[in-house]
XYZ file of N, CA and C in Angstrom:
591
model
N 16.472 3.860 5.133
C 17.817 3.298 5.345
C 18.732 3.598 4.127
N 19.962 3.871 4.414
C 20.911 4.133 3.377
C 22.058 3.140 3.470
N 22.601 2.740 2.373
C 23.694 1.783 2.376
C 24.988 2.579 2.126
N 25.975 2.351 3.032
C 27.206 2.995 2.955
C 28.221 2.124 2.235
N 29.424 2.698 1.939
C 30.420 2.005 1.219
C 30.894 0.784 1.935
N 30.761 0.694 3.222
C 31.129 -0.522 3.961
C 30.131 -1.693 3.852
N 29.050 -1.366 3.140
C 28.028 -2.397 2.952
C 26.981 -2.412 4.013
N 27.106 -1.685 5.114
C 26.129 -1.633 6.171
C 25.072 -0.604 5.825
N 23.826 -0.969 6.334
C 22.760 0.055 6.227
C 22.582 0.711 7.532
N 22.184 1.920 7.536
C 21.968 2.709 8.758
C 20.614 3.541 8.549
N 19.983 3.758 9.701
C 18.775 4.619 9.697
C 19.186 6.035 9.418
N 18.354 6.850 8.778
C 18.704 8.237 8.727
C 18.751 8.861 10.068
N 19.498 9.967 10.208
C 19.560 10.588 11.500
C 18.202 11.153 11.873
N 17.885 11.294 13.177
C 16.667 11.887 13.554
C 16.519 13.314 13.157
N 15.317 13.856 12.977
C 15.204 15.260 12.639
C 15.808 16.135 13.689
N 16.359 17.277 13.284
C 17.022 18.166 14.236
C 15.899 18.847 15.072
N 16.227 19.103 16.349
C 15.244 19.763 17.235
C 15.075 21.144 16.637
N 13.846 21.635 16.653
C 13.518 22.981 16.174
C 13.294 23.025 14.654
N 13.537 21.899 13.942
C 13.321 21.937 12.507
C 11.754 21.796 12.201
N 11.403 22.073 10.984
C 10.010 22.134 10.612
C 9.792 21.216 9.438
N 8.608 20.620 9.312
C 8.203 19.907 8.192
C 7.651 20.675 7.077
N 7.366 20.057 5.912
C 6.899 20.825 4.778
C 5.709 21.701 5.107
N 4.754 21.273 5.953
C 3.625 22.025 6.225
C 3.828 23.057 7.334
N 5.097 23.250 7.754
C 5.533 24.255 8.687
C 5.046 23.940 10.110
N 4.682 22.783 10.434
C 4.453 22.284 11.771
C 5.783 21.922 12.393
N 6.088 22.418 13.575
C 7.358 22.035 14.178
C 7.425 20.444 14.487
N 8.532 19.901 14.141
C 8.665 18.458 14.261
C 8.274 17.873 15.660
N 8.814 18.547 16.640
C 8.433 18.079 18.029
C 6.911 18.053 18.285
N 6.237 19.094 17.855
C 4.797 19.168 18.079
C 4.086 18.113 17.266
N 4.510 17.776 15.994
C 3.843 16.796 15.255
C 4.067 15.374 15.923
N 5.298 15.155 16.382
C 5.597 13.898 17.015
C 4.796 13.737 18.323
N 4.790 14.740 19.113
C 3.999 14.701 20.347
C 2.516 14.404 20.095
N 1.904 15.058 19.077
C 0.530 14.920 18.726
C 0.296 13.424 18.274
N 1.237 12.953 17.422
C 1.149 11.587 16.909
C 1.256 10.603 18.042
N 2.203 10.779 18.905
C 2.376 9.885 20.082
C 1.079 9.875 20.968
N 0.611 11.002 21.274
C -0.545 11.073 22.100
C -1.769 10.418 21.503
N -1.870 10.628 20.165
C -3.146 10.050 19.507
C -3.024 8.616 19.265
N -1.841 8.052 19.179
C -1.723 6.585 18.755
C -1.014 5.688 19.762
N -0.680 6.192 20.889
C 0.089 5.329 21.866
C -0.799 4.154 22.347
N -1.996 4.450 22.702
C -2.913 3.354 23.224
C -3.117 2.288 22.181
N -3.348 2.728 20.983
C -3.599 1.721 19.893
C -2.389 0.861 19.637
N -1.171 1.458 19.701
C 0.054 0.718 19.396
C 0.290 -0.183 20.622
N 0.098 0.299 21.797
C 0.376 -0.576 22.997
C -0.583 -1.785 22.994
N -1.838 -1.525 22.681
C -2.791 -2.706 22.599
C -2.461 -3.693 21.497
N -2.027 -3.182 20.428
C -1.609 -4.010 19.300
C -0.401 -4.898 19.704
N 0.570 -4.306 20.449
C 1.711 -5.089 20.812
C 1.359 -6.124 21.952
N 0.589 -5.589 22.927
C 0.240 -6.508 24.007
C -0.497 -7.793 23.566
N -1.290 -7.573 22.546
C -2.046 -8.846 22.040
C -1.190 -9.780 21.251
N 0.038 -9.467 20.927
C 0.836 -10.217 20.095
C 2.157 -10.676 20.715
N 2.365 -10.342 21.950
C 3.605 -10.893 22.635
C 3.189 -11.778 23.739
N 4.096 -12.690 24.185
C 3.854 -13.643 25.282
C 4.074 -12.920 26.639
N 5.034 -12.027 26.699
C 5.407 -11.389 27.924
C 5.074 -9.939 27.790
N 4.287 -9.391 28.662
C 3.804 -8.000 28.490
C 4.951 -6.974 28.402
N 6.006 -7.187 29.082
C 7.117 -6.262 29.025
C 7.702 -6.148 27.614
N 7.570 -7.139 26.808
C 8.049 -7.127 25.429
C 7.261 -6.114 24.625
N 6.031 -5.901 24.999
C 5.177 -4.950 24.281
C 5.722 -3.566 24.408
N 6.285 -3.169 25.466
C 6.932 -1.911 25.688
C 8.055 -1.705 24.677
N 8.857 -2.730 24.459
C 9.954 -2.624 23.468
C 9.450 -2.442 22.069
N 8.397 -3.131 21.729
C 7.773 -3.023 20.430
C 7.261 -1.624 20.207
N 6.535 -1.066 21.209
C 5.965 0.257 21.072
C 7.122 1.285 21.074
N 8.118 1.164 21.847
C 9.232 2.105 21.803
C 9.849 2.179 20.443
N 10.175 1.004 19.865
C 10.811 0.952 18.602
C 9.910 1.519 17.512
N 8.589 1.234 17.613
C 7.666 1.823 16.604
C 7.711 3.322 16.578
N 7.638 3.911 17.839
C 7.746 5.385 17.917
C 9.107 5.950 17.570
N 10.089 5.168 17.857
C 11.473 5.649 17.372
C 11.554 5.763 15.889
N 10.970 4.778 15.235
C 10.975 4.809 13.740
C 10.154 5.936 13.289
N 9.022 6.200 13.939
C 8.086 7.389 13.583
C 8.915 8.692 13.799
N 9.696 8.807 14.838
C 10.467 9.993 15.120
C 11.546 10.151 13.985
N 12.279 9.118 13.727
C 13.356 9.219 12.716
C 12.767 9.474 11.334
N 11.575 9.042 11.085
C 10.973 9.211 9.665
C 9.822 10.027 9.753
N 9.725 11.031 10.638
C 8.599 11.899 10.827
C 8.117 12.542 9.503
N 9.050 12.880 8.653
C 8.697 13.508 7.397
C 7.942 12.506 6.460
N 8.141 11.196 6.707
C 7.514 10.176 5.848
C 6.197 9.741 6.361
N 5.780 10.100 7.609
C 4.599 9.659 8.274
C 3.450 10.279 7.515
N 2.467 9.478 6.991
C 1.352 10.097 6.229
C 0.395 10.835 7.220
N -0.320 11.749 6.583
C -1.311 12.542 7.332
C -2.453 11.621 7.738
N -3.229 12.014 8.721
C -4.469 11.368 9.130
C -5.370 11.320 7.932
N -6.117 10.210 7.769
C -6.380 9.110 8.628
C -5.427 7.950 8.429
N -4.412 8.037 7.583
C -3.540 6.987 7.266
C -2.386 6.830 8.318
N -2.268 7.698 9.215
C -1.178 7.670 10.200
C -1.168 6.368 10.961
N -2.359 6.025 11.503
C -2.516 4.805 12.329
C -2.144 3.519 11.510
N -2.561 3.488 10.272
C -2.234 2.317 9.417
C -0.796 2.239 9.198
N -0.146 3.400 8.980
C 1.363 3.380 8.769
C 2.019 2.884 10.008
N 1.616 3.361 11.185
C 2.146 2.897 12.472
C 1.913 1.374 12.746
N 0.667 0.864 12.315
C 0.527 -0.668 12.329
C 1.526 -1.333 11.496
N 1.829 -0.761 10.345
C 2.752 -1.411 9.442
C 4.159 -1.435 10.100
N 4.584 -0.332 10.694
C 5.803 -0.277 11.388
C 5.872 -1.209 12.572
N 4.820 -1.221 13.341
C 4.725 -2.111 14.533
C 4.785 -3.611 14.072
N 4.170 -3.926 12.968
C 4.137 -5.245 12.403
C 5.586 -5.746 12.026
N 6.289 -4.862 11.338
C 7.696 -5.172 11.035
C 8.585 -5.215 12.201
N 8.316 -4.390 13.177
C 9.029 -4.387 14.450
C 8.817 -5.683 15.189
N 7.668 -6.136 15.213
C 7.333 -7.447 15.871
C 8.078 -8.592 15.181
N 8.082 -8.536 13.842
C 8.873 -9.575 13.097
C 10.300 -9.511 13.506
N 10.889 -8.290 13.619
C 12.251 -8.210 13.976
C 12.536 -8.662 15.458
N 11.513 -8.339 16.299
C 11.603 -8.702 17.684
C 11.481 -10.253 17.768
N 10.723 -10.853 17.110
C 10.675 -12.332 17.123
C 11.922 -12.997 16.619
N 12.452 -12.412 15.594
C 13.722 -12.990 14.965
C 14.892 -12.787 15.923
N 14.988 -11.624 16.582
C 16.171 -11.316 17.388
C 15.746 -11.191 18.857
N 15.062 -12.082 19.457
C 14.452 -12.018 20.762
C 15.264 -11.242 21.840
N 16.525 -11.188 21.747
C 17.300 -10.535 22.789
C 17.477 -9.003 22.586
N 17.011 -8.539 21.433
C 17.242 -7.085 21.210
C 16.306 -6.213 22.055
N 16.800 -5.281 22.755
C 15.981 -4.323 23.513
C 16.578 -2.955 23.341
N 15.741 -1.943 23.562
C 16.154 -0.533 23.374
C 15.964 0.235 24.718
N 16.734 1.223 24.910
C 16.686 2.017 26.174
C 15.344 2.675 26.411
N 14.597 3.040 25.293
C 13.317 3.729 25.463
C 12.301 2.774 26.082
N 12.482 1.461 25.994
C 11.613 0.517 26.570
C 11.486 0.599 28.085
N 12.597 1.026 28.768
C 12.553 1.095 30.241
C 11.435 2.073 30.722
N 11.364 3.214 30.128
C 10.337 4.135 30.514
C 8.946 3.629 30.249
N 8.775 2.964 29.094
C 7.463 2.396 28.713
C 7.080 1.238 29.674
N 8.055 0.494 30.105
C 7.696 -0.610 31.040
C 7.131 -0.096 32.326
N 7.689 1.048 32.751
C 7.107 1.658 34.001
C 5.691 2.171 33.752
N 5.450 2.743 32.608
C 4.107 3.241 32.281
C 3.194 2.065 32.091
N 3.663 0.948 31.566
C 2.818 -0.222 31.421
C 2.327 -0.743 32.710
N 3.218 -0.865 33.688
C 2.801 -1.341 34.964
C 1.714 -0.464 35.642
N 1.726 0.793 35.362
C 0.718 1.666 35.962
C -0.581 1.761 35.069
N -0.465 1.678 33.794
C -1.563 1.923 32.876
C -2.516 0.596 32.675
N -1.818 -0.527 32.633
C -2.602 -1.742 32.232
C -2.987 -2.512 33.526
N -4.285 -2.582 33.786
C -4.829 -3.319 34.956
C -4.750 -4.877 34.687
N -4.844 -5.604 35.760
C -4.819 -7.100 35.627
C -6.214 -7.511 35.192
N -6.330 -8.184 34.152
C -7.655 -8.693 33.564
C -7.738 -10.192 33.699
N -7.415 -10.729 34.870
C -7.438 -12.205 35.048
C -8.815 -12.786 34.738
N -9.860 -12.168 35.132
C -11.248 -12.675 34.854
C -11.442 -12.760 33.323
N -11.131 -11.688 32.627
C -11.380 -11.670 31.234
C -10.498 -12.694 30.545
N -9.317 -12.974 30.986
C -8.389 -13.987 30.413
C -8.991 -15.336 30.561
N -9.587 -15.606 31.733
C -10.150 -16.938 31.911
C -11.358 -17.161 31.019
N -12.117 -16.097 30.773
C -13.329 -16.251 29.900
C -12.948 -16.455 28.454
N -11.775 -16.036 28.030
C -11.416 -16.042 26.665
C -10.337 -17.138 26.320
N -10.192 -18.056 27.207
C -9.118 -19.133 26.963
C -9.461 -19.960 25.742
N -10.725 -20.287 25.526
C -11.102 -21.044 24.369
C -10.722 -20.292 23.049
N -10.990 -18.994 23.108
C -10.668 -18.197 21.891
C -9.148 -18.142 21.696
N -8.440 -17.845 22.802
C -6.957 -17.875 22.674
C -6.355 -19.213 22.173
N -6.887 -20.238 22.675
C -6.351 -21.580 22.247
C -6.673 -21.811 20.827
N -7.956 -21.453 20.368
C -8.278 -21.587 19.010
C -7.425 -20.664 18.080
N -7.197 -19.467 18.473
C -6.340 -18.566 17.705
C -4.952 -19.112 17.555
N -4.449 -19.681 18.604
C -3.039 -20.161 18.653
C -2.852 -21.328 17.675
N -3.983 -22.021 17.504
C -3.921 -23.229 16.520
C -4.108 -22.796 15.081
N -4.461 -21.607 14.817
C -4.596 -21.109 13.464
C -3.211 -20.797 12.877
N -3.102 -20.891 11.537
C -1.887 -20.565 10.893
C -1.592 -19.073 11.060
N -0.395 -18.578 11.079
C -0.028 -17.261 11.396
C -0.759 -16.290 10.499
N -0.858 -16.625 9.164
C -1.545 -15.724 8.227
C -2.971 -15.570 8.625
N -3.717 -16.662 8.936
C -5.146 -16.565 9.350
C -5.246 -15.820 10.633
N -4.386 -16.013 11.606
C -4.453 -15.367 12.879
C -4.208 -13.813 12.698
N -3.363 -13.450 11.791
C -2.978 -12.054 11.663
C -4.162 -11.186 11.130
N -4.883 -11.703 10.110
C -5.981 -10.928 9.587
C -7.148 -10.908 10.569
N -7.332 -11.973 11.331
C -8.384 -11.912 12.372
C -8.023 -10.926 13.474
N -6.784 -10.875 13.912
C -6.395 -9.996 15.002
C -6.502 -8.530 14.474
N -6.143 -8.255 13.240
C -6.267 -6.893 12.727
C -7.746 -6.466 12.654
N -8.569 -7.421 12.270
C -9.991 -7.089 12.113
C -10.658 -6.921 13.518
N -10.481 -7.936 14.404
C -11.210 -7.989 15.644
C -10.588 -7.115 16.665
N -9.260 -7.206 16.867
C -8.576 -6.486 17.961
C -8.346 -5.067 17.548
N -7.943 -4.766 16.380
C -7.600 -3.384 16.024
C -8.731 -2.666 15.342
N -9.880 -3.411 15.044
C -11.043 -2.809 14.424
C -10.850 -2.246 13.021
N -9.855 -2.897 12.306
C -9.618 -2.399 10.899
C -10.604 -3.018 9.904
N -10.862 -2.264 8.911
C -11.647 -2.688 7.804
C -10.764 -3.438 6.749
N -11.325 -4.283 5.923
C -10.479 -5.029 4.973
C -9.514 -4.148 4.125
N -9.982 -2.986 3.710
C -9.131 -2.063 2.935
C -7.943 -1.611 3.798
N -8.228 -1.367 5.135
C -7.146 -0.904 5.959
C -6.139 -2.030 6.335
N -6.693 -3.279 6.442
C -5.844 -4.438 6.685
C -4.930 -4.607 5.450
N -5.532 -4.425 4.319
C -4.776 -4.614 3.007
C -3.546 -3.649 3.041
N -3.799 -2.412 3.425
C -2.694 -1.396 3.473
C -1.643 -1.778 4.415
N -2.030 -2.342 5.636
C -1.061 -2.778 6.677
C -0.221 -3.919 6.092
N -0.885 -4.828 5.452
C -0.217 -6.152 5.020
C 0.447 -5.961 3.616
N 0.107 -4.849 2.935
C 0.675 -4.639 1.595
C 0.057 -5.568 0.539
N -1.210 -5.778 0.634
C -1.910 -6.732 -0.323
C -3.133 -6.056 -0.765
N -4.012 -6.732 -1.484
C -5.335 -6.125 -1.986
C -6.406 -6.389 -0.980
N -7.448 -5.567 -1.085
C -8.533 -5.717 -0.156
C -9.378 -7.039 -0.459
N -9.346 -7.395 -1.754
C -9.937 -8.653 -2.204
C -9.289 -9.790 -1.473
N -8.024 -9.819 -1.504
C -7.241 -10.891 -0.898
C -7.495 -10.976 0.668
N -7.594 -9.860 1.244
C -7.875 -9.710 2.674
C -9.311 -10.267 3.018
N -10.264 -9.936 2.145
C -11.631 -10.405 2.413
C -11.706 -11.929 2.347
N -10.983 -12.456 1.336
C -10.900 -13.938 1.168
C -10.268 -14.632 2.433
N -9.140 -14.016 2.899
C -8.388 -14.556 3.985
C -9.304 -14.373 5.307
N -10.027 -13.297 5.445
C -10.864 -13.114 6.587
C -11.922 -14.149 6.593
N -12.550 -14.428 5.507
C -13.708 -15.352 5.416
C -13.196 -16.747 5.774
N -12.004 -17.132 5.205
C -11.459 -18.474 5.435
C -10.968 -18.560 6.847
N -10.394 -17.564 7.372
C -9.925 -17.565 8.792
C -11.023 -17.676 9.760
N -12.154 -16.927 9.578
C -13.287 -17.071 10.422
C -13.951 -18.457 10.414
N -14.028 -18.993 9.128
C -14.571 -20.358 9.092
C -13.700 -21.326 9.881
N -12.307 -21.225 9.825
C -11.467 -22.099 10.516
C -11.504 -21.932 11.970
N -11.720 -20.700 12.424
C -11.846 -20.417 13.863
C -13.127 -21.075 14.381
N -14.239 -20.886 13.631
C -15.519 -21.553 14.061
C -15.354 -23.068 14.151
N -14.588 -23.620 13.217
C -14.428 -25.103 13.157
C -13.626 -25.551 14.457
N -12.704 -24.642 14.913
C -11.871 -25.067 16.107
C -12.645 -24.891 17.419
N -13.775 -24.097 17.378
C -14.518 -23.833 18.637
C -15.933 -24.141 18.368
N -16.394 -25.336 18.018
C -17.777 -25.632 17.740
C -18.714 -25.464 18.932
N -18.205 -25.625 20.169
C -19.057 -25.646 21.325
C -19.116 -24.237 21.965
N -18.425 -23.303 21.426
C -18.309 -21.962 22.000
C -19.428 -21.101 21.429
N -20.167 -20.453 22.348
C -21.224 -19.512 21.943
C -20.751 -18.091 21.991
N -19.587 -17.840 22.569
C -19.049 -16.523 22.611
C -18.708 -16.024 21.219
N -18.975 -14.693 20.905
C -18.619 -14.199 19.609
C -17.056 -13.917 19.595
N -16.382 -14.864 18.969
C -14.913 -14.797 18.916
C -14.377 -13.690 17.971
N -15.111 -13.442 16.903
C -14.721 -12.434 16.000
C -15.977 -11.470 15.910
N -15.887 -10.332 16.426
C -17.014 -9.378 16.431
C -17.491 -9.149 15.041
N -18.762 -9.033 14.849
C -19.410 -8.744 13.510
C -19.682 -9.945 12.669
N -19.336 -11.144 13.218
C -19.473 -12.372 12.433
C -20.384 -13.282 13.115
N -21.529 -13.658 12.502
C -22.528 -14.542 13.179
C -21.881 -15.896 13.368
N -22.304 -16.592 14.510
C -21.810 -17.947 14.694
C -22.528 -18.994 13.977
């Protein structure tokens, strides 16, 4: 973002069609590869964090719009996904603050969403206790658990997404798992994969 004389900040213009990045890969090809490789992960991330599934399309669209505009700043694999999670996280924060904001790219994604995502009513029923317990956790506790369990991130990767240290993440994960177990004492389901009950 750049600040202009009028005091407003504006995103940099999108890369020109046909331009190339430092490594000589055409911009369009890099973006198409990035989109294909990370769309499912970003959609899953957003779906698990919004109340209305259509809102996930807006979050994903905005995440990839930022990636397109800042394609030269997107780190190489394996850090690409973590960078996208960071963008998606900030986009979700903006979405929650400005609930009525929507972008035109979301329309196309909404159509794809209705075709791609099946109805998981049975799975939802089975996980009501977990969802209820998660909703009762503090936002910070819930966030580290979601990144670990839903996105499959390691503490060092979570630390990069959250902009903190891996030590702090391990502490938050341990505390969050303990609190979740306290909220679901009668549940035998493994609410957080990799953690014994």
